[in-house]
PDB file of C-alpha atoms in Angstrom:
ATOM      1  CA  UNK A 531       2.284  -2.935 -22.988  1.00 92.00           C
ATOM      2  CA  UNK A 532       1.269  -4.120 -19.520  1.00 97.00           C
ATOM      3  CA  UNK A 533       2.512  -2.418 -16.377  1.00 98.00           C
ATOM      4  CA  UNK A 534       2.816  -3.814 -12.871  1.00 98.00           C
ATOM      5  CA  UNK A 535       4.382  -3.116  -9.514  1.00 98.00           C
ATOM      6  CA  UNK A 536       5.814  -5.756  -7.236  1.00 98.00           C
ATOM      7  CA  UNK A 537       6.431  -5.525  -3.531  1.00 98.00           C
ATOM      8  CA  UNK A 538       8.789  -8.016  -1.887  1.00 98.00           C
ATOM      9  CA  UNK A 539       8.302  -8.672   1.823  1.00 98.00           C
ATOM     10  CA  UNK A 540      10.600 -10.288   4.398  1.00 98.00           C
ATOM     11  CA  UNK A 541       8.737 -13.429   5.448  1.00 97.00           C
ATOM     12  CA  UNK A 542      11.295 -14.114   8.223  1.00 97.00           C
ATOM     13  CA  UNK A 543       9.899 -11.174  10.213  1.00 97.00           C
ATOM     14  CA  UNK A 544       6.562 -12.977  10.563  1.00 95.00           C
ATOM     15  CA  UNK A 545       4.540  -9.748  10.402  1.00 94.00           C
ATOM     16  CA  UNK A 546       0.809  -9.972  10.998  1.00 92.00           C
ATOM     17  CA  UNK A 547      -1.686  -8.715   8.410  1.00 93.00           C
ATOM     18  CA  UNK A 548      -1.902  -5.208   9.903  1.00 93.00           C
ATOM     19  CA  UNK A 549       1.844  -4.625  10.155  1.00 94.00           C
ATOM     20  CA  UNK A 550       2.556  -6.184   6.746  1.00 96.00           C
ATOM     21  CA  UNK A 551      -0.210  -4.104   5.099  1.00 97.00           C
ATOM     22  CA  UNK A 552       1.194  -0.839   6.434  1.00 96.00           C
ATOM     23  CA  UNK A 553       4.767  -1.696   5.377  1.00 97.00           C
ATOM     24  CA  UNK A 554       3.757  -2.858   1.898  1.00 98.00           C
ATOM     25  CA  UNK A 555       1.685   0.306   1.441  1.00 98.00           C
ATOM     26  CA  UNK A 556       4.652   2.484   2.416  1.00 97.00           C
ATOM     27  CA  UNK A 557       6.766   0.767  -0.226  1.00 98.00           C
ATOM     28  CA  UNK A 558       4.031   0.860  -2.846  1.00 98.00           C
ATOM     29  CA  UNK A 559       3.249   4.567  -2.427  1.00 98.00           C
ATOM     30  CA  UNK A 560       6.900   5.635  -2.221  1.00 97.00           C
ATOM     31  CA  UNK A 561       7.877   3.721  -5.377  1.00 98.00           C
ATOM     32  CA  UNK A 562       4.808   5.141  -7.161  1.00 98.00           C
ATOM     33  CA  UNK A 563       5.726   8.716  -6.219  1.00 97.00           C
ATOM     34  CA  UNK A 564       9.340   8.148  -7.372  1.00 96.00           C
ATOM     35  CA  UNK A 565       8.316   6.685 -10.734  1.00 97.00           C
ATOM     36  CA  UNK A 566       7.902   8.308 -14.113  1.00 97.00           C
ATOM     37  CA  UNK A 567       4.459   9.986 -14.233  1.00 97.00           C
ATOM     38  CA  UNK A 568       3.644   8.573 -17.671  1.00 97.00           C
ATOM     39  CA  UNK A 569       4.318   5.018 -16.459  1.00 97.00           C
ATOM     40  CA  UNK A 570       2.175   5.594 -13.367  1.00 97.00           C
ATOM     41  CA  UNK A 571      -0.629   6.920 -15.570  1.00 97.00           C
ATOM     42  CA  UNK A 572      -0.586   3.828 -17.804  1.00 98.00           C
ATOM     43  CA  UNK A 573      -0.358   1.469 -14.832  1.00 97.00           C
ATOM     44  CA  UNK A 574      -3.281   3.213 -13.138  1.00 96.00           C
ATOM     45  CA  UNK A 575      -5.409   3.076 -16.280  1.00 97.00           C
ATOM     46  CA  UNK A 576      -4.770  -0.686 -16.432  1.00 96.00           C
ATOM     47  CA  UNK A 577      -5.988  -1.221 -12.852  1.00 93.00           C
ATOM     48  CA  UNK A 578      -2.688  -0.795 -10.953  1.00 95.00           C
ATOM     49  CA  UNK A 579      -1.627  -4.439 -10.951  1.00 96.00           C
ATOM     50  CA  UNK A 580       0.338  -5.248  -7.795  1.00 95.00           C
ATOM     51  CA  UNK A 581       1.958  -8.484  -6.764  1.00 96.00           C
ATOM     52  CA  UNK A 582       3.160  -9.118  -3.218  1.00 97.00           C
ATOM     53  CA  UNK A 583       6.069 -11.591  -3.068  1.00 98.00           C
ATOM     54  CA  UNK A 584       8.268 -12.951  -0.288  1.00 98.00           C
ATOM     55  CA  UNK A 585      11.925 -13.510   0.587  1.00 98.00           C
ATOM     56  CA  UNK A 586      13.444 -14.981   3.722  1.00 98.00           C
ATOM     57  CA  UNK A 587      16.081 -12.418   4.694  1.00 98.00           C
ATOM     58  CA  UNK A 588      17.303  -8.837   4.554  1.00 98.00           C
ATOM     59  CA  UNK A 589      20.198 -10.008   2.351  1.00 98.00           C
ATOM     60  CA  UNK A 590      17.825 -11.380  -0.276  1.00 98.00           C
ATOM     61  CA  UNK A 591      15.906  -8.099  -0.260  1.00 97.00           C
ATOM     62  CA  UNK A 592      19.143  -6.198  -0.967  1.00 98.00           C
ATOM     63  CA  UNK A 593      19.978  -8.614  -3.797  1.00 98.00           C
ATOM     64  CA  UNK A 594      16.670  -7.827  -5.492  1.00 98.00           C
ATOM     65  CA  UNK A 595      17.147  -4.103  -4.944  1.00 98.00           C
ATOM     66  CA  UNK A 596      20.542  -4.291  -6.642  1.00 98.00           C
ATOM     67  CA  UNK A 597      19.213  -6.325  -9.572  1.00 98.00           C
ATOM     68  CA  UNK A 598      16.297  -3.920 -10.057  1.00 98.00           C
ATOM     69  CA  UNK A 599      18.590  -0.903 -10.036  1.00 97.00           C
ATOM     70  CA  UNK A 600      20.981  -2.553 -12.483  1.00 98.00           C
ATOM     71  CA  UNK A 601      17.961  -2.885 -14.768  1.00 97.00           C
ATOM     72  CA  UNK A 602      17.101   0.807 -14.275  1.00 97.00           C
ATOM     73  CA  UNK A 603      13.902   0.104 -12.370  1.00 98.00           C
ATOM     74  CA  UNK A 604      12.711   2.430  -9.604  1.00 98.00           C
ATOM     75  CA  UNK A 605      12.746   0.946  -6.106  1.00 98.00           C
ATOM     76  CA  UNK A 606      11.647   1.930  -2.595  1.00 98.00           C
ATOM     77  CA  UNK A 607      13.180   0.126   0.369  1.00 98.00           C
ATOM     78  CA  UNK A 608      11.281   0.567   3.626  1.00 97.00           C
ATOM     79  CA  UNK A 609      12.809   0.695   7.088  1.00 96.00           C
ATOM     80  CA  UNK A 610      10.369   0.469   9.970  1.00 94.00           C
ATOM     81  CA  UNK A 611      11.352   2.821  12.792  1.00 91.00           C
ATOM     82  CA  UNK A 612      11.178   0.026  15.359  1.00 92.00           C
ATOM     83  CA  UNK A 613       8.840   1.715  17.806  1.00 88.00           C
ATOM     84  CA  UNK A 614       5.948  -0.745  17.820  1.00 88.00           C
ATOM     85  CA  UNK A 615       6.279  -4.371  16.691  1.00 90.00           C
ATOM     86  CA  UNK A 616      10.074  -4.356  16.241  1.00 94.00           C
ATOM     87  CA  UNK A 617      12.523  -3.297  18.915  1.00 94.00           C
ATOM     88  CA  UNK A 618      14.989  -1.647  16.542  1.00 96.00           C
ATOM     89  CA  UNK A 619      14.896  -0.110  13.049  1.00 97.00           C
ATOM     90  CA  UNK A 620      14.101  -2.970  10.663  1.00 97.00           C
ATOM     91  CA  UNK A 621      14.143  -3.220   6.871  1.00 98.00           C
ATOM     92  CA  UNK A 622      10.805  -4.789   5.996  1.00 98.00           C
ATOM     93  CA  UNK A 623      10.114  -4.641   2.242  1.00 98.00           C
ATOM     94  CA  UNK A 624      11.016  -3.387  -1.210  1.00 98.00           C
ATOM     95  CA  UNK A 625       8.767  -2.122  -3.996  1.00 98.00           C
ATOM     96  CA  UNK A 626       9.827  -2.210  -7.649  1.00 98.00           C
ATOM     97  CA  UNK A 627       8.014  -0.154 -10.279  1.00 98.00           C
ATOM     98  CA  UNK A 628       5.414   0.373 -11.645  1.00 98.00           C
ATOM     99  CA  UNK A 629       7.148  -0.561 -14.883  1.00 98.00           C
ATOM    100  CA  UNK A 630       6.745  -2.881 -17.839  1.00 98.00           C
ATOM    101  CA  UNK A 631       5.595  -6.304 -16.678  1.00 97.00           C
ATOM    102  CA  UNK A 632       8.324  -8.141 -18.568  1.00 97.00           C
ATOM    103  CA  UNK A 633      11.078  -5.951 -17.096  1.00 97.00           C
ATOM    104  CA  UNK A 634       9.883  -6.694 -13.565  1.00 98.00           C
ATOM    105  CA  UNK A 635       9.176 -10.390 -14.176  1.00 97.00           C
ATOM    106  CA  UNK A 636      12.736 -10.839 -15.441  1.00 97.00           C
ATOM    107  CA  UNK A 637      13.963 -10.017 -11.941  1.00 97.00           C
ATOM    108  CA  UNK A 638      11.264 -11.475  -9.712  1.00 97.00           C
ATOM    109  CA  UNK A 639      10.211 -14.615 -11.640  1.00 96.00           C
ATOM    110  CA  UNK A 640      11.589 -17.060  -9.050  1.00 96.00           C
ATOM    111  CA  UNK A 641       9.799 -15.524  -6.063  1.00 98.00           C
ATOM    112  CA  UNK A 642       6.621 -16.897  -4.516  1.00 97.00           C
ATOM    113  CA  UNK A 643       3.576 -14.892  -3.443  1.00 95.00           C
ATOM    114  CA  UNK A 644       3.294 -13.850   0.201  1.00 93.00           C
TER     115      UNK A 644
ATOM    116  CA  UNK B  93       0.243  20.498  11.055  1.00 92.00           C
ATOM    117  CA  UNK B  94       0.542  16.714  10.973  1.00 97.00           C
ATOM    118  CA  UNK B  95      -0.743  14.669   8.054  1.00 98.00           C
ATOM    119  CA  UNK B  96      -1.766  11.039   7.965  1.00 98.00           C
ATOM    120  CA  UNK B  97      -3.604   8.502   5.861  1.00 98.00           C
ATOM    121  CA  UNK B  98      -5.805   5.770   7.234  1.00 98.00           C
ATOM    122  CA  UNK B  99      -6.859   2.565   5.547  1.00 98.00           C
ATOM    123  CA  UNK B 100      -9.857   0.654   6.894  1.00 98.00           C
ATOM    124  CA  UNK B 101     -10.004  -3.077   6.166  1.00 98.00           C
ATOM    125  CA  UNK B 102     -12.876  -5.560   6.377  1.00 98.00           C
ATOM    126  CA  UNK B 103     -11.820  -7.973   9.091  1.00 97.00           C
ATOM    127  CA  UNK B 104     -14.797 -10.260   8.368  1.00 97.00           C
ATOM    128  CA  UNK B 105     -13.146 -11.331   5.084  1.00 97.00           C
ATOM    129  CA  UNK B 106     -10.286 -12.922   7.069  1.00 95.00           C
ATOM    130  CA  UNK B 107      -7.689 -12.045   4.423  1.00 94.00           C
ATOM    131  CA  UNK B 108      -4.180 -13.383   4.907  1.00 92.00           C
ATOM    132  CA  UNK B 109      -1.161 -11.065   5.057  1.00 93.00           C
ATOM    133  CA  UNK B 110      -0.467 -11.255   1.311  1.00 93.00           C
ATOM    134  CA  UNK B 111      -4.026 -10.560   0.189  1.00 94.00           C
ATOM    135  CA  UNK B 112      -4.579  -7.837   2.798  1.00 96.00           C
ATOM    136  CA  UNK B 113      -1.276  -6.145   1.877  1.00 97.00           C
ATOM    137  CA  UNK B 114      -2.173  -5.956  -1.807  1.00 96.00           C
ATOM    138  CA  UNK B 115      -5.669  -4.593  -1.099  1.00 97.00           C
ATOM    139  CA  UNK B 116      -4.459  -2.005   1.416  1.00 98.00           C
ATOM    140  CA  UNK B 117      -1.770  -0.889  -1.035  1.00 98.00           C
ATOM    141  CA  UNK B 118      -4.341  -0.456  -3.806  1.00 97.00           C
ATOM    142  CA  UNK B 119      -6.394   1.788  -1.521  1.00 98.00           C
ATOM    143  CA  UNK B 120      -3.378   3.700  -0.252  1.00 98.00           C
ATOM    144  CA  UNK B 121      -1.949   4.440  -3.709  1.00 98.00           C
ATOM    145  CA  UNK B 122      -5.316   5.333  -5.250  1.00 97.00           C
ATOM    146  CA  UNK B 123      -6.220   7.761  -2.434  1.00 98.00           C
ATOM    147  CA  UNK B 124      -2.738   9.289  -2.649  1.00 97.00           C
ATOM    148  CA  UNK B 125      -3.051   9.854  -6.407  1.00 97.00           C
ATOM    149  CA  UNK B 126      -6.524  11.410  -5.919  1.00 96.00           C
ATOM    150  CA  UNK B 127      -5.378  13.783  -3.174  1.00 97.00           C
ATOM    151  CA  UNK B 128      -4.206  17.365  -3.341  1.00 97.00           C
ATOM    152  CA  UNK B 129      -0.520  17.397  -4.367  1.00 97.00           C
ATOM    153  CA  UNK B 130       0.467  19.888  -1.680  1.00 97.00           C
ATOM    154  CA  UNK B 131      -1.045  17.680   1.036  1.00 97.00           C
ATOM    155  CA  UNK B 132       0.746  14.621  -0.378  1.00 97.00           C
ATOM    156  CA  UNK B 133       4.023  16.558  -0.387  1.00 97.00           C
ATOM    157  CA  UNK B 134       3.668  17.540   3.271  1.00 98.00           C
ATOM    158  CA  UNK B 135       2.590  14.035   4.301  1.00 97.00           C
ATOM    159  CA  UNK B 136       5.549  12.513   2.436  1.00 96.00           C
ATOM    160  CA  UNK B 137       8.004  14.951   4.023  1.00 97.00           C
ATOM    161  CA  UNK B 138       6.678  13.918   7.451  1.00 96.00           C
ATOM    162  CA  UNK B 139       7.277  10.212   6.759  1.00 93.00           C
ATOM    163  CA  UNK B 140       3.897   9.240   5.212  1.00 95.00           C
ATOM    164  CA  UNK B 141       2.160   8.188   8.425  1.00 96.00           C
ATOM    165  CA  UNK B 142      -0.317   5.382   7.714  1.00 95.00           C
ATOM    166  CA  UNK B 143      -2.670   3.631  10.070  1.00 96.00           C
ATOM    167  CA  UNK B 144      -4.435   0.388   9.155  1.00 97.00           C
ATOM    168  CA  UNK B 145      -7.763  -0.035  10.974  1.00 98.00           C
ATOM    169  CA  UNK B 146     -10.525  -2.627  10.895  1.00 98.00           C
ATOM    170  CA  UNK B 147     -14.306  -2.930  10.582  1.00 98.00           C
ATOM    171  CA  UNK B 148     -16.475  -6.036  10.543  1.00 98.00           C
ATOM    172  CA  UNK B 149     -18.654  -5.528   7.482  1.00 98.00           C
ATOM    173  CA  UNK B 150     -19.137  -3.899   4.097  1.00 98.00           C
ATOM    174  CA  UNK B 151     -21.902  -1.727   5.623  1.00 98.00           C
ATOM    175  CA  UNK B 152     -19.497  -0.259   8.174  1.00 98.00           C
ATOM    176  CA  UNK B 153     -16.993   0.502   5.408  1.00 97.00           C
ATOM    177  CA  UNK B 154     -19.680   2.447   3.516  1.00 98.00           C
ATOM    178  CA  UNK B 155     -20.589   4.347   6.680  1.00 98.00           C
ATOM    179  CA  UNK B 156     -16.999   5.540   7.043  1.00 98.00           C
ATOM    180  CA  UNK B 157     -16.811   6.438   3.354  1.00 98.00           C
ATOM    181  CA  UNK B 158     -19.925   8.585   3.722  1.00 98.00           C
ATOM    182  CA  UNK B 159     -18.644  10.290   6.873  1.00 98.00           C
ATOM    183  CA  UNK B 160     -15.273  11.008   5.230  1.00 98.00           C
ATOM    184  CA  UNK B 161     -16.920  12.506   2.141  1.00 97.00           C
ATOM    185  CA  UNK B 162     -19.265  14.622   4.262  1.00 98.00           C
ATOM    186  CA  UNK B 163     -16.086  16.023   5.828  1.00 97.00           C
ATOM    187  CA  UNK B 164     -14.591  16.697   2.377  1.00 97.00           C
ATOM    188  CA  UNK B 165     -11.865  14.072   2.727  1.00 98.00           C
ATOM    189  CA  UNK B 166     -10.614  12.116  -0.291  1.00 98.00           C
ATOM    190  CA  UNK B 167     -11.389   8.411  -0.252  1.00 98.00           C
ATOM    191  CA  UNK B 168     -10.603   5.318  -2.321  1.00 98.00           C
ATOM    192  CA  UNK B 169     -12.833   2.257  -1.999  1.00 98.00           C
ATOM    193  CA  UNK B 170     -11.320  -0.938  -3.372  1.00 97.00           C
ATOM    194  CA  UNK B 171     -13.236  -3.782  -5.006  1.00 96.00           C
ATOM    195  CA  UNK B 172     -11.284  -6.977  -5.556  1.00 94.00           C
ATOM    196  CA  UNK B 173     -12.151  -8.549  -8.908  1.00 91.00           C
ATOM    197  CA  UNK B 174     -12.856 -11.923  -7.273  1.00 91.00           C
ATOM    198  CA  UNK B 175     -10.554 -14.016  -9.425  1.00 88.00           C
ATOM    199  CA  UNK B 176      -8.228 -15.448  -6.784  1.00 87.00           C
ATOM    200  CA  UNK B 177      -9.132 -15.610  -3.089  1.00 90.00           C
ATOM    201  CA  UNK B 178     -12.753 -14.465  -3.434  1.00 94.00           C
ATOM    202  CA  UNK B 179     -15.277 -16.076  -5.742  1.00 94.00           C
ATOM    203  CA  UNK B 180     -17.048 -12.851  -6.683  1.00 96.00           C
ATOM    204  CA  UNK B 181     -16.211  -9.118  -6.768  1.00 97.00           C
ATOM    205  CA  UNK B 182     -15.691  -8.080  -3.159  1.00 97.00           C
ATOM    206  CA  UNK B 183     -15.271  -4.683  -1.512  1.00 98.00           C
ATOM    207  CA  UNK B 184     -12.209  -5.063   0.710  1.00 98.00           C
ATOM    208  CA  UNK B 185     -11.032  -1.717   2.074  1.00 98.00           C
ATOM    209  CA  UNK B 186     -11.204   2.065   2.111  1.00 98.00           C
ATOM    210  CA  UNK B 187      -8.402   4.632   2.293  1.00 98.00           C
ATOM    211  CA  UNK B 188      -8.969   8.151   3.606  1.00 98.00           C
ATOM    212  CA  UNK B 189      -6.496  10.949   2.938  1.00 98.00           C
ATOM    213  CA  UNK B 190      -3.663  11.860   3.332  1.00 98.00           C
ATOM    214  CA  UNK B 191      -5.101  14.835   5.176  1.00 98.00           C
ATOM    215  CA  UNK B 192      -4.771  16.673   8.482  1.00 98.00           C
ATOM    216  CA  UNK B 193      -4.481  14.179  11.312  1.00 97.00           C
ATOM    217  CA  UNK B 194      -7.229  15.816  13.350  1.00 97.00           C
ATOM    218  CA  UNK B 195      -9.679  15.752  10.426  1.00 97.00           C
ATOM    219  CA  UNK B 196      -9.136  12.024   9.938  1.00 98.00           C
ATOM    220  CA  UNK B 197      -9.080  11.161  13.651  1.00 97.00           C
ATOM    221  CA  UNK B 198     -12.457  12.862  14.052  1.00 97.00           C
ATOM    222  CA  UNK B 199     -13.963  10.168  11.827  1.00 97.00           C
ATOM    223  CA  UNK B 200     -11.898   7.091  12.689  1.00 97.00           C
ATOM    224  CA  UNK B 201     -11.248   7.559  16.421  1.00 96.00           C
ATOM    225  CA  UNK B 202     -13.395   4.615  17.516  1.00 96.00           C
ATOM    226  CA  UNK B 203     -11.766   2.054  15.222  1.00 98.00           C
ATOM    227  CA  UNK B 204      -9.140  -0.453  16.333  1.00 97.00           C
ATOM    228  CA  UNK B 205      -5.948  -1.322  14.467  1.00 95.00           C
ATOM    229  CA  UNK B 206      -5.934  -4.366  12.207  1.00 93.00           C
TER     230      UNK B 206
END
């Protein structure tokens, strides 16, 4: 069984590489810490596969969060405090898993890579 | 006591936001999983402060790894397999900590943000 984690980023925010990297890492670490330890262990032993995908709005991000939760997948939604690049608190990305690749692909299959 | 994690990225590789985000997340998660659980707990409760910094070469990245280890800080060095953006295995970034902010700043104070 293959495990993966996916992180979905709001492309409409046009974050640079530094900002995007920090936000995606927040989501990735938080979802990892929330996940079942046995799943994390398997995922890590397989090389911690991660895929970074994109959506175009906050609404789309919430749609994917809802779908993931309906499928009993762990999620981490990240809100940037809005003290540097953004002028107000801003929802930037969502991590799903790590979990079984097929369970995650079922939800994210139509999304393109960032 | 404030905790932070820093991730140092090779700027010379000119990675786009998607590639950089995945690499930085690999480093961030791996260093988190290698770190002392009590430190991770404190860092998480403080909002998981992360700083993404840059260097211009693989040599510089190794210098910072050495300095961090000499100061007994946990590190995670990431090698991309070289199957997508890069044509061969490529060392992309280094995470240090989470650990006490002052211990990490001592090593990384001269680096600029990505």
